[in-house]
CSV table of C-alpha atoms and ligand atoms in Angstrom, one decimal:
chain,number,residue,atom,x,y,z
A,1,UNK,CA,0.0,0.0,0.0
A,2,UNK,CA,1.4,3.4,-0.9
A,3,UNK,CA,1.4,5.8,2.2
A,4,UNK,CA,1.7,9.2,2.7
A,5,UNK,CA,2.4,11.0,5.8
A,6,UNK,CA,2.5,14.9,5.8
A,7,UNK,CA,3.0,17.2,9.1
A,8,UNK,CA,4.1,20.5,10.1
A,9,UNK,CA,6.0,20.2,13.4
A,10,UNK,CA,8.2,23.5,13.9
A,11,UNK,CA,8.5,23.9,17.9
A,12,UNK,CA,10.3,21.0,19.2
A,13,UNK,CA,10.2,18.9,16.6
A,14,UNK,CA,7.5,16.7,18.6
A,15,UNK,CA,5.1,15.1,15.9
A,16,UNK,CA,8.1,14.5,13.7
A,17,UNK,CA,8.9,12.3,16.6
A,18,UNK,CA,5.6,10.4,15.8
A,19,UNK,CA,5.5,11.1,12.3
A,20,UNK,CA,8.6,9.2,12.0
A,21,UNK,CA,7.6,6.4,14.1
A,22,UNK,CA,4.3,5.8,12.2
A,23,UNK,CA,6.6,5.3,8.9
A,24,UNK,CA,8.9,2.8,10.7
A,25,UNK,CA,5.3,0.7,10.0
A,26,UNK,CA,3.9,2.5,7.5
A,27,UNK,CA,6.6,2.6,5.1
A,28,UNK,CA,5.8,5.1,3.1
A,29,UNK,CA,6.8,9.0,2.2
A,30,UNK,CA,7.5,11.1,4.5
A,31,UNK,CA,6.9,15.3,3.9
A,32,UNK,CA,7.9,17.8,6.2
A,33,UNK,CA,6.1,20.9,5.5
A,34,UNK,CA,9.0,22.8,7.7
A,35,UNK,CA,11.0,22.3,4.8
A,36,UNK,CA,8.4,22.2,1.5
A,37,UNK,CA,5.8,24.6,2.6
A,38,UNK,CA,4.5,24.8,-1.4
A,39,UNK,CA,5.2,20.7,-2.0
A,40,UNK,CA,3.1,19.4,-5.2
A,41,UNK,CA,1.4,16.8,-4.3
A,42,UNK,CA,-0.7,13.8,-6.6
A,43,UNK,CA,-3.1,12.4,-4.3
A,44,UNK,CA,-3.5,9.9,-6.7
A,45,UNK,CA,-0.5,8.2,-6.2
A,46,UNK,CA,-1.0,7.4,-2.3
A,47,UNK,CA,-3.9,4.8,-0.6
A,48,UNK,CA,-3.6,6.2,2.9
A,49,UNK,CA,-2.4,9.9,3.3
A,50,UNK,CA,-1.6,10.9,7.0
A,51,UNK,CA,-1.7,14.7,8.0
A,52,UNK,CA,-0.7,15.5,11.6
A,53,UNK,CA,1.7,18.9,13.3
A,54,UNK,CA,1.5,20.3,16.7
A,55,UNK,CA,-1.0,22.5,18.4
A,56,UNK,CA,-0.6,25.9,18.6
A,57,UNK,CA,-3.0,28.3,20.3
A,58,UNK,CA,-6.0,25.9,20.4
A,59,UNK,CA,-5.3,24.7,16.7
A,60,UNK,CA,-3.4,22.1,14.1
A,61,UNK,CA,-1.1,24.4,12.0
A,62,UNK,CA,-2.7,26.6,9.5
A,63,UNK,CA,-0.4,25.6,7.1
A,64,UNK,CA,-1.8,22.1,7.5
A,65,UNK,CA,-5.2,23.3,6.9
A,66,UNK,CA,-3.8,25.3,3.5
A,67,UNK,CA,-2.5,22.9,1.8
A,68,UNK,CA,-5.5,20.5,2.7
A,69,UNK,CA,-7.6,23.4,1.0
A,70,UNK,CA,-5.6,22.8,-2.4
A,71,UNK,CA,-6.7,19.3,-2.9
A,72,UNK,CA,-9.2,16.7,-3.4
A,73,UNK,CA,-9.8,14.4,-1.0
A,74,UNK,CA,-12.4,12.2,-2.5
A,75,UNK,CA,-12.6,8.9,-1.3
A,76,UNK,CA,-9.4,8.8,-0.1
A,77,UNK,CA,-8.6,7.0,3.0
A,78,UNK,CA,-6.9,9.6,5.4
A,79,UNK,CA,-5.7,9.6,9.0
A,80,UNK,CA,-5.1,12.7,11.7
A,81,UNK,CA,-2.5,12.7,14.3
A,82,UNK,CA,-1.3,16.0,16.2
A,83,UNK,CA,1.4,16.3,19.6
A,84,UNK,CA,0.0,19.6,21.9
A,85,UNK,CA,0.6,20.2,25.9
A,86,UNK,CA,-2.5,18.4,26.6
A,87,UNK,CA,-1.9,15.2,24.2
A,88,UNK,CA,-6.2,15.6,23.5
A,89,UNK,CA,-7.3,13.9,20.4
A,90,UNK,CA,-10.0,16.4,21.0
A,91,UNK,CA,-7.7,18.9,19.0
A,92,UNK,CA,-7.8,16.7,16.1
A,93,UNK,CA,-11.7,17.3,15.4
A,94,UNK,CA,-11.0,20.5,13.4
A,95,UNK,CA,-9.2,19.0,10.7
A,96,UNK,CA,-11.2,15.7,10.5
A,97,UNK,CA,-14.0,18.2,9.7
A,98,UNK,CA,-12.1,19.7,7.3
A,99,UNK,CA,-11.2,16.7,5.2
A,100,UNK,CA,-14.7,15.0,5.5
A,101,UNK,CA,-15.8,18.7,4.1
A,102,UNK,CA,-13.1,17.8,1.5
A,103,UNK,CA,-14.7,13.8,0.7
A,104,UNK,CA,-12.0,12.4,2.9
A,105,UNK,CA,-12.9,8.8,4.3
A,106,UNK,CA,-11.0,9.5,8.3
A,107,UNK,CA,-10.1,5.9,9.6
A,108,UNK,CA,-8.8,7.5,12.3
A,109,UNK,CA,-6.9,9.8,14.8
A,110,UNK,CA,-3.8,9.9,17.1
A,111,UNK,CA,-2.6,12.4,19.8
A,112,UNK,CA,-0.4,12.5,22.7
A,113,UNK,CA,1.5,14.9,24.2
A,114,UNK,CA,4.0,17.1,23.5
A,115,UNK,CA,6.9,18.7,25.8
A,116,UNK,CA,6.7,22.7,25.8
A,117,UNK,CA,7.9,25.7,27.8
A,118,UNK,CA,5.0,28.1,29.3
A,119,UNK,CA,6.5,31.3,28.9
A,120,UNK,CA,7.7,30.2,25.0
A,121,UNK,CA,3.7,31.4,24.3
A,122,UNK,CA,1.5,32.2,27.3
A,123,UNK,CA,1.7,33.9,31.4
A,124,UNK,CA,-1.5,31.6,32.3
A,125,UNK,CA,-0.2,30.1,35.2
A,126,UNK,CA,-2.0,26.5,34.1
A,127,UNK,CA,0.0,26.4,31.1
A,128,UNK,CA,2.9,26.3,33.7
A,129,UNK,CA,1.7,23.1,34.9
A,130,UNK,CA,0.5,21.7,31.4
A,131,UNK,CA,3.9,22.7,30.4
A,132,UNK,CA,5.5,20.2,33.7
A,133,UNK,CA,3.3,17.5,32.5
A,134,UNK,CA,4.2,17.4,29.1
A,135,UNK,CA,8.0,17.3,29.9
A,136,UNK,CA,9.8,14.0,28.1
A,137,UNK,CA,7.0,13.7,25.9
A,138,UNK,CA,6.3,12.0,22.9
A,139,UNK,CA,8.1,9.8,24.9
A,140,UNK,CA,8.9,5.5,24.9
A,141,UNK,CA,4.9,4.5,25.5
A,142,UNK,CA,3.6,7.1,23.1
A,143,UNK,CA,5.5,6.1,20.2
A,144,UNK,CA,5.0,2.6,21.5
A,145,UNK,CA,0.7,3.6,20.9
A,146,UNK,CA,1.5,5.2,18.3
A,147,UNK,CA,3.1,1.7,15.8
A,148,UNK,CA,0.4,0.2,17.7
A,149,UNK,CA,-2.2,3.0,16.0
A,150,UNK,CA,-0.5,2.3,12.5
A,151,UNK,CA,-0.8,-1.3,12.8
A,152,UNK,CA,-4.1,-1.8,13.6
A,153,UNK,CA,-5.0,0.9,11.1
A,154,UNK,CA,-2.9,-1.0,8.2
A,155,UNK,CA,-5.0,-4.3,9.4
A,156,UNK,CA,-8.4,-2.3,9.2
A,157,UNK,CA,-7.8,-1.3,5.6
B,1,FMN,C1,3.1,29.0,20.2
B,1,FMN,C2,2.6,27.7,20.9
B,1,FMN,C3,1.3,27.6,21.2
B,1,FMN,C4,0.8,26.4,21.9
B,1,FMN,N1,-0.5,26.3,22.2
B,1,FMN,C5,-1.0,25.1,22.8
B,1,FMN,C6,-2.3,25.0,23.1
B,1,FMN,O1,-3.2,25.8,22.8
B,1,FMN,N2,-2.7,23.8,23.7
B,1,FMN,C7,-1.8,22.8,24.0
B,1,FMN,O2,-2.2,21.8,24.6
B,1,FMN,N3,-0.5,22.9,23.7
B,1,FMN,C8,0.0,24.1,23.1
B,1,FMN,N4,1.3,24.2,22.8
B,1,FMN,C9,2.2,23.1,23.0
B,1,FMN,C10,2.5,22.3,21.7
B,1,FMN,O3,1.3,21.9,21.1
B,1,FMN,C11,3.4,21.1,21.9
B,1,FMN,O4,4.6,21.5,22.4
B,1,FMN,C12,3.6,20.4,20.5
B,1,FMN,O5,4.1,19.1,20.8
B,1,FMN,C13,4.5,21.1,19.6
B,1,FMN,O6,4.6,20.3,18.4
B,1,FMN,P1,5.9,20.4,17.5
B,1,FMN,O7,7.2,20.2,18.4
B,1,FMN,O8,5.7,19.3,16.6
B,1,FMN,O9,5.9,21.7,16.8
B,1,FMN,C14,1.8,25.4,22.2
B,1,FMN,C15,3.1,25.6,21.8
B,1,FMN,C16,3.5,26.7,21.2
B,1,FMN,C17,5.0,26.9,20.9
């Protein structure tokens, strides 16, 4: 099966973390939109197309959500990860909504958490504790979960 997996992970380099662990299953091609922010892509040429990056201010990166605006999604099996303080797939609803909008078919999501400093984007005092809790992660047990996501989700297709 012909796998694509496209995130946007400029912070700490977090969801490259699980970006690269999903492809030590999946296989497949790897595009970090760090580096090819205008990257031409055939959707054609892929069966299973993986978008993920991190969370910043309550959101997946709007470059993600760009370049998702540029194609056409129909039918295409697709799956959503993200990395943020919280490690909430609840963050990943935005885009699944987005690609549905776009005829995606979503088999499914992945999220854990990802280590950042408070004062690098907010003074809230909880993101001083959010920020302690995340420390270390993606770390051994969430890339563990997530070849254990990509496996099950190879299996289901
Ligand atoms: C500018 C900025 C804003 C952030 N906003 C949030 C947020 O709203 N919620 C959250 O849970 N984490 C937030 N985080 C933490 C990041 O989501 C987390 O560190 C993520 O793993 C970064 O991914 P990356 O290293 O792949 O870029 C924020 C981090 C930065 C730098």
């Amino acid at each position: 099966m012909k796998i694509l997996i496209v995130y946007h992970s400029y912070y700490n380099n977090n969801t490259k973390k699980v970006a690269l662990t999903f492809n030590e299953i999946a296989n497949g091609k790897l595009i970090n939109l760090n580096r090819d922010k205008d990257c031409n892509l055939n959707l054609d040429d892929y069966e299973l197309i993986g978008l993920g990056s991190g969370v910043y201010k309550e959101s997946l990166s709007p470059t993600i959500f760009k370049l998702i605006n540029k194609l056409d999604f129909t039918n295409k099996n697709v799956f959503v990860f993200s990395t943020s303080g919280v490690g909430l797939r609840f963050y990943n609803k935005s885009l699944i909504k987005a690609l549905k909008a776009r005829g995606a078919k979503v088999r499914g999501d992945f999220a854990c958490k990802g280590s950042f400093v408070a004062k690098d984007f907010s003074d809230n005092r909880i993101f001083d504790i959010i920020g302690r809790l995340s420390m270390g992660h993606p770390n051994d047990k969430d890339l563990k979960k997530a070849k254990k996501f990509m496996r099950k989700l190879l299996e289901s297709l």
